[in-house]
Amino acid sequence: MNFKLKSRSVMPPQGWVYREGKTGWAAPHPLSKSFDTQVQTIMSHRAANPAFALSKDKESCEKALEDYTCHRLGNDPNFVDPADAEAIQDVKKNLAVKPSLGQRFATAVEHVVHGVERIVNDAKGAAILTDWLGSGLEPVDTAYAKRRAETCAKCPKNVPIKGIETAVAKAITEQESVREKIGAKLPSETEDKLQSCEVCGCYLKLKVWVPEKHLKEHTDVEEFPANCWLVDELTNTRTYMTSQRQQDREDILDFYKKIPDRTTLKKRRFTPTHTLTNAAGGLGDTLILTDICKASGGTVPVYSQSRHFPVLMDLNPYYNKNLKTTPEFLDAPTAIVTYDGGNGHFTQRLRRLYGLKVDDKPQCQIQVKGVQKKERVILHFDAGTHADWQRQHIHPRARMLYPQNKAIIEKFIKANPQFEYIEVGQNPEGIKGAIRPPEPDVKSMIMTIASAKYFIGIISGPYHVATALGLKVITVINFPDPTAIFLPTLKPITQVEMEWFYPQNVHLHQDGEGKQVKRFSLNNLERAFAGDIYPYWSDEFLNLIHEEI
Ligand code: SF4
């Protein structure tokens, strides 16, 4: 069934919006461009991305923009005409119901009016879907979708999907196939209660997975009842979150304004004649070396005697294996406590010591290709022998998971069966509800971590791996004092661990609570998953490291 625009010279609602599904690119300035100039932009984008093998001739790009617009508008008859016999037939079927309006059979009239409203509403649902489809269909987190679904399940606007009109039924079928494609599913006792939203015409089993940014462009919150999660997310929560986030910024700046700099550090810059290395052979210590390869474009040599070095560099796309080591070595852990590398994370300080550009987001550099992300949570609480020194000198229970908190994790697992839980490490805690697949080597553990979306664990090698692979990481800590942890680390201060904490991760403290770091509890674990705890799974605070204090 094909549709075409009535006119390419009439600007449709919201302009010539276009998203390239395969690349995730959105065509800029949809309102200030004509059909023809937007087609030129699409042609240029496709030509600049030959790896995606998209047709870049004018005719194909015109058709792409026309089809996208028809679909985005839900084939709105004000802008779109049917272009083949099947489409004409479909339109006729939908028009055929109109004559009953105003006739004497009140129930039939009501039914038809309702049906037409649903078609109009369905166009909004289709617009949301088209927008999301174009951006690659990344769903929201399961905890988020579950919270939305529980609200819909109790809402009177959650109505049965009846075969009232062809267009709606067809759209629902399409939406169901999209939901199957993203593979996102809630526990059946929640999902079975989801039907269709009477207000927007959306298939709720799919809608609860759509990220807020795609919903807000096509949603008029005034149409929805006050109890609706959309109203909460698009108005109340935003107001709350905006003020909370402003407060978070102020708290971070205040803390660092009051605390003195570490003045003993020596000033010195290193050059690529210094091979970066590490005396310690742990997984995390060795992973730290991977980032300089990216920052220097492969011009700084790196080397380690660690058995993990070849495995990690094999997964590091920036490692230049042809670059020879030099006679001058720089031991990374010694350099960080001896020389002034400025603020931020360990990797950011190393970059400064070499005079290299510092990214806002600190991250070690390994990539794993071809592993599909699953609704999985990795657990890791095996501190190994590295914690012995900390237990003698810093905290008697350094990097231990307290028994009461192990019980909390087990409760969380029981309450959230939508995830699969995998415990990694040579000496697992034996957390109930988690599986422990065989781990023949470090590479297979890295592959397991790469397949998950979340990580809960202590600071350890797997914690660095999870952060490098972009998982949402909940770090379980018990030192330093939670009232004195503010991330990112805006100054080189003497506080232990401050160069090891990644500011993009959530930190839950087993001994107490501060403004930014919350206590480890079931409620806070649930909130962390839902993005309610600093930094809210957001990167918006990372650029604070450039702030002048
Ligand atoms: S109005 Fe909101 S809460 Fe109610 S069914 Fe629709 S989306 Fe769900």
XYZ file of N, CA and C in Angstrom, residues 297-423:
381
model
N 46.506 9.286 19.703
C 46.450 8.804 18.316
C 47.489 7.719 18.073
N 47.778 6.957 19.115
C 48.721 5.825 18.976
C 50.180 6.242 18.951
N 50.515 7.480 19.414
C 51.927 7.922 19.356
C 52.670 7.718 20.676
N 51.919 7.492 21.785
C 52.593 7.217 23.063
C 52.686 5.694 23.234
N 53.903 5.159 23.389
C 54.001 3.706 23.574
C 53.500 3.278 24.962
N 52.871 2.126 25.029
C 52.416 1.582 26.317
C 52.923 0.154 26.453
N 53.183 -0.206 27.689
C 53.667 -1.569 27.923
C 53.374 -1.985 29.358
N 53.070 -3.263 29.549
C 52.924 -3.794 30.894
C 53.293 -5.270 30.886
N 53.854 -5.689 32.013
C 54.173 -7.117 32.129
C 52.951 -7.922 32.542
N 51.880 -7.238 32.825
C 50.664 -7.912 33.287
C 50.174 -8.941 32.262
N 49.642 -10.044 32.763
C 49.106 -11.061 31.843
C 47.858 -10.528 31.133
N 47.255 -9.454 31.684
C 46.047 -8.903 31.060
C 46.373 -7.990 29.874
N 47.634 -7.544 29.786
C 47.993 -6.538 28.782
C 47.653 -6.981 27.351
N 48.117 -8.188 26.910
C 47.808 -8.556 25.512
C 46.308 -8.693 25.253
N 45.572 -9.186 26.270
C 44.115 -9.372 26.087
C 43.452 -8.013 25.888
N 43.808 -7.046 26.736
C 43.157 -5.731 26.685
C 43.552 -4.961 25.429
N 44.825 -5.032 25.060
C 45.250 -4.277 23.881
C 44.670 -4.886 22.600
N 44.374 -6.172 22.661
C 43.717 -6.816 21.524
C 42.307 -6.239 21.305
N 41.700 -5.780 22.398
C 40.344 -5.213 22.313
C 40.368 -3.683 22.211
N 41.593 -3.117 22.196
C 41.724 -1.651 22.158
C 41.955 -1.207 20.712
N 40.948 -0.589 20.073
C 41.113 -0.248 18.654
C 42.157 0.843 18.414
N 42.600 1.512 19.480
C 43.561 2.625 19.314
C 45.001 2.191 19.571
N 45.196 0.944 19.939
C 46.547 0.468 20.276
C 47.370 0.303 18.993
N 48.555 0.908 19.006
C 49.452 0.822 17.845
C 50.512 -0.238 18.140
N 50.259 -1.437 17.627
C 51.148 -2.556 18.003
C 52.531 -2.440 17.343
N 52.638 -1.561 16.323
C 53.937 -1.409 15.654
C 54.846 -0.392 16.354
N 54.275 0.315 17.322
C 55.065 1.352 18.002
C 55.980 0.700 19.041
N 57.274 1.002 18.912
C 58.242 0.378 19.827
C 58.270 1.123 21.168
N 58.505 0.397 22.235
C 58.658 1.065 23.536
C 59.994 1.816 23.548
N 60.070 2.824 24.427
C 61.282 3.636 24.538
C 61.975 3.294 25.861
N 63.244 3.710 26.030
C 63.944 3.342 27.284
C 63.404 4.070 28.503
N 62.704 5.221 28.305
C 62.197 5.968 29.467
C 60.774 5.514 29.778
N 60.576 5.006 30.976
C 59.252 4.507 31.362
C 58.599 5.445 32.374
N 57.276 5.582 32.263
C 56.527 6.373 33.240
C 55.511 5.434 33.891
N 55.681 5.181 35.173
C 54.758 4.283 35.890
C 53.502 5.084 36.260
N 52.359 4.690 35.712
C 51.139 5.499 35.848
C 50.751 5.768 37.311
N 50.663 4.733 38.192
C 50.245 5.019 39.572
C 51.212 5.958 40.306
N 52.535 5.818 40.027
C 53.503 6.710 40.680
C 53.336 8.127 40.138
N 53.132 8.241 38.831
C 53.010 9.563 38.204
C 51.834 10.342 38.790
N 50.721 9.635 39.038
C 49.509 10.322 39.511
C 49.705 10.923 40.902
N 50.497 10.248 41.752
C 50.684 10.793 43.112
C 51.931 11.688 43.226
N 52.700 11.790 42.145
C 53.929 12.595 42.202
C 53.788 13.918 41.433
N 53.133 13.839 40.265
C 53.084 15.014 39.386
C 51.671 15.598 39.306
N 51.629 16.878 39.001
C 50.347 17.570 38.949
C 49.660 17.320 37.592
N 48.723 16.384 37.604
C 47.948 16.095 36.373
C 46.608 16.781 36.411
N 46.425 17.689 37.359
C 45.158 18.435 37.416
C 44.042 17.612 38.036
N 42.819 17.937 37.656
C 41.653 17.333 38.316
C 41.104 16.148 37.496
N 39.980 15.624 37.983
C 39.285 14.568 37.234
C 39.762 13.170 37.603
N 39.440 12.252 36.706
C 39.750 10.832 36.889
C 41.214 10.543 36.528
N 41.687 9.416 36.958
C 43.045 8.952 36.688
C 43.403 9.124 35.201
N 42.514 8.641 34.323
C 42.821 8.688 32.881
C 42.917 10.130 32.381
N 42.101 11.003 32.953
C 42.139 12.409 32.537
C 43.436 13.067 32.999
N 43.917 12.689 34.175
C 45.178 13.254 34.690
C 46.362 12.760 33.849
N 46.311 11.474 33.464
C 47.396 10.965 32.613
C 47.460 11.738 31.304
N 46.281 12.007 30.742
C 46.269 12.775 29.487
C 46.946 14.133 29.683
N 46.634 14.797 30.806
C 47.235 16.120 31.041
C 48.744 16.023 31.208
N 49.205 14.960 31.873
C 50.658 14.821 32.054
C 51.384 14.724 30.714
N 50.681 14.214 29.713
C 51.285 14.132 28.373
C 50.901 15.344 27.509
N 50.189 16.305 28.104
C 49.779 17.494 27.337
C 48.736 17.189 26.281
N 47.904 16.166 26.521
C 46.907 15.760 25.518
C 45.512 16.275 25.884
N 44.645 16.337 24.878
C 43.281 16.840 25.089
C 42.533 15.926 26.080
N 41.793 16.575 26.984
C 41.050 15.818 28.004
C 39.566 15.804 27.648
N 39.004 14.611 27.474
C 37.559 14.495 27.223
C 36.801 14.694 28.533
N 35.542 15.131 28.423
C 34.727 15.307 29.636
C 34.498 13.964 30.334
N 34.324 12.915 29.528
C 33.958 11.614 30.113
C 35.180 10.714 30.215
N 35.599 10.350 31.427
C 36.751 9.450 31.528
C 36.333 8.008 31.224
N 37.105 7.349 30.428
C 36.737 5.983 30.048
C 37.952 5.231 29.528
N 38.128 4.011 29.968
C 39.186 3.192 29.386
C 38.713 2.707 28.018
N 39.658 2.272 27.198
C 39.312 2.038 25.793
C 39.421 0.568 25.402
N 38.304 -0.128 25.545
C 38.200 -1.450 24.918
C 36.857 -1.502 24.219
N 36.787 -2.237 23.147
C 35.519 -2.392 22.419
C 35.308 -3.867 22.114
N 34.045 -4.282 22.259
C 33.702 -5.671 21.953
C 32.636 -5.618 20.879
N 32.930 -6.221 19.741
C 31.966 -6.145 18.629
C 31.129 -7.418 18.552
N 29.916 -7.284 18.046
C 29.069 -8.437 17.745
C 28.423 -9.088 18.947
N 28.465 -8.448 20.116
C 27.788 -9.025 21.290
C 26.510 -8.237 21.522
N 25.387 -8.963 21.548
C 24.107 -8.276 21.707
C 23.816 -8.013 23.182
N 23.399 -6.766 23.487
C 23.074 -6.412 24.881
C 21.778 -7.106 25.300
N 21.781 -7.665 26.509
C 20.578 -8.324 27.016
C 20.144 -7.621 28.294
N 18.944 -7.960 28.770
C 18.470 -7.405 30.049
C 19.203 -8.142 31.165
N 20.471 -7.836 31.291
C 21.336 -8.554 32.228
C 21.980 -7.596 33.207
N 22.201 -8.101 34.414
C 22.914 -7.324 35.427
C 24.120 -8.159 35.855
N 25.287 -7.548 35.811
C 26.506 -8.233 36.275
C 26.746 -7.850 37.734
N 27.095 -8.834 38.543
C 27.413 -8.590 39.954
C 28.876 -8.973 40.173
N 29.600 -8.119 40.905
C 30.997 -8.484 41.187
C 31.427 -7.951 42.549
N 31.792 -8.882 43.444
C 32.204 -8.490 44.802
C 33.456 -9.240 45.250
N 34.251 -9.652 44.292
C 35.475 -10.386 44.619
C 36.651 -9.402 44.591
N 37.058 -8.945 45.807
C 38.073 -7.883 45.872
C 39.473 -8.395 45.550
N 39.707 -9.681 45.687
C 41.051 -10.204 45.450
C 42.012 -9.741 46.542
N 43.292 -9.951 46.298
C 44.278 -9.647 47.344
C 44.595 -8.152 47.427
N 44.194 -7.374 46.391
C 44.547 -5.945 46.369
C 43.915 -5.170 47.526
N 42.841 -5.745 48.117
C 42.151 -5.008 49.181
C 42.846 -5.153 50.530
N 43.829 -6.069 50.628
C 44.446 -6.325 51.943
C 45.066 -5.059 52.536
N 45.814 -4.336 51.698
C 46.471 -3.120 52.183
C 45.419 -2.110 52.670
N 44.347 -1.968 51.885
C 43.291 -1.019 52.273
C 42.639 -1.448 53.593
N 42.488 -2.758 53.804
C 41.851 -3.234 55.049
C 42.754 -2.954 56.252
N 44.062 -2.945 56.020
C 44.984 -2.639 57.131
C 45.086 -1.138 57.384
N 45.003 -0.336 56.334
C 45.331 1.091 56.471
C 44.144 2.049 56.317
N 43.063 1.621 55.689
C 42.006 2.597 55.405
C 40.669 2.237 56.054
N 40.206 1.026 55.809
C 38.893 0.626 56.328
C 38.935 -0.889 56.551
N 38.590 -1.355 57.758
C 38.744 -2.806 58.027
C 37.872 -3.689 57.123
N 36.851 -3.103 56.535
C 35.990 -3.909 55.649
C 36.041 -3.382 54.213
N 37.202 -2.819 53.840
C 37.334 -2.239 52.496
C 36.944 -3.253 51.412
N 36.128 -2.807 50.485
C 35.698 -3.608 49.318
C 35.016 -4.918 49.695
N 34.343 -4.909 50.859
C 33.530 -6.085 51.240
C 32.073 -5.720 51.048
N 31.270 -6.721 50.681
C 29.813 -6.513 50.640
C 29.265 -6.991 51.981
N 28.609 -6.105 52.725
C 28.102 -6.480 54.043
C 26.956 -7.497 53.877
N 26.835 -8.441 54.854
C 25.802 -9.481 54.709
C 24.395 -8.910 54.525
N 24.067 -7.813 55.266
C 22.718 -7.244 55.121
C 22.506 -6.680 53.713
N 23.596 -6.242 53.090
C 23.460 -5.676 51.736
C 23.424 -6.774 50.676
N 24.040 -7.894 51.010
C 23.894 -9.060 50.126
C 22.416 -9.475 50.111
N 21.793 -9.449 51.303
C 20.356 -9.802 51.389
C 19.504 -8.807 50.593
N 19.909 -7.534 50.600
C 19.164 -6.523 49.829
C 19.255 -6.825 48.330
N 20.441 -7.196 47.881
C 20.591 -7.525 46.454
C 19.715 -8.734 46.110
N 19.666 -9.688 47.015
C 18.836 -10.883 46.745
C 17.351 -10.509 46.675
N 16.935 -9.570 47.533
C 15.541 -9.096 47.468
C 15.278 -8.374 46.153
N 16.239 -7.569 45.738
C 16.100 -6.837 44.475
C 15.939 -7.833 43.317
N 16.742 -8.869 43.352
C 16.691 -9.882 42.283
C 15.297 -10.525 42.250
N 14.782 -10.828 43.434
C 13.473 -11.478 43.515
C 12.373 -10.553 42.976
N 12.507 -9.258 43.284
C 11.478 -8.298 42.875
C 11.613 -7.877 41.412
N 12.726 -8.213 40.783
C 12.951 -7.755 39.404
C 13.350 -8.923 38.501
N 12.395 -9.852 38.290
C 12.755 -11.038 37.496
C 12.914 -10.751 36.005
N 12.657 -9.490 35.625
C 12.826 -9.160 34.205
C 14.291 -9.168 33.772
N 15.203 -9.149 34.772
C 16.635 -9.188 34.446
C 17.197 -10.587 34.694
N 18.292 -10.851 34.003
C 19.078 -12.052 34.313
C 20.300 -11.540 35.094
N 20.684 -12.238 36.151
C 21.779 -11.774 37.013
C 22.951 -12.744 36.898
N 24.110 -12.187 36.635
C 25.298 -13.036 36.493
C 26.366 -12.540 37.459
N 26.841 -13.437 38.301
C 27.904 -13.044 39.221
C 29.242 -13.481 38.620
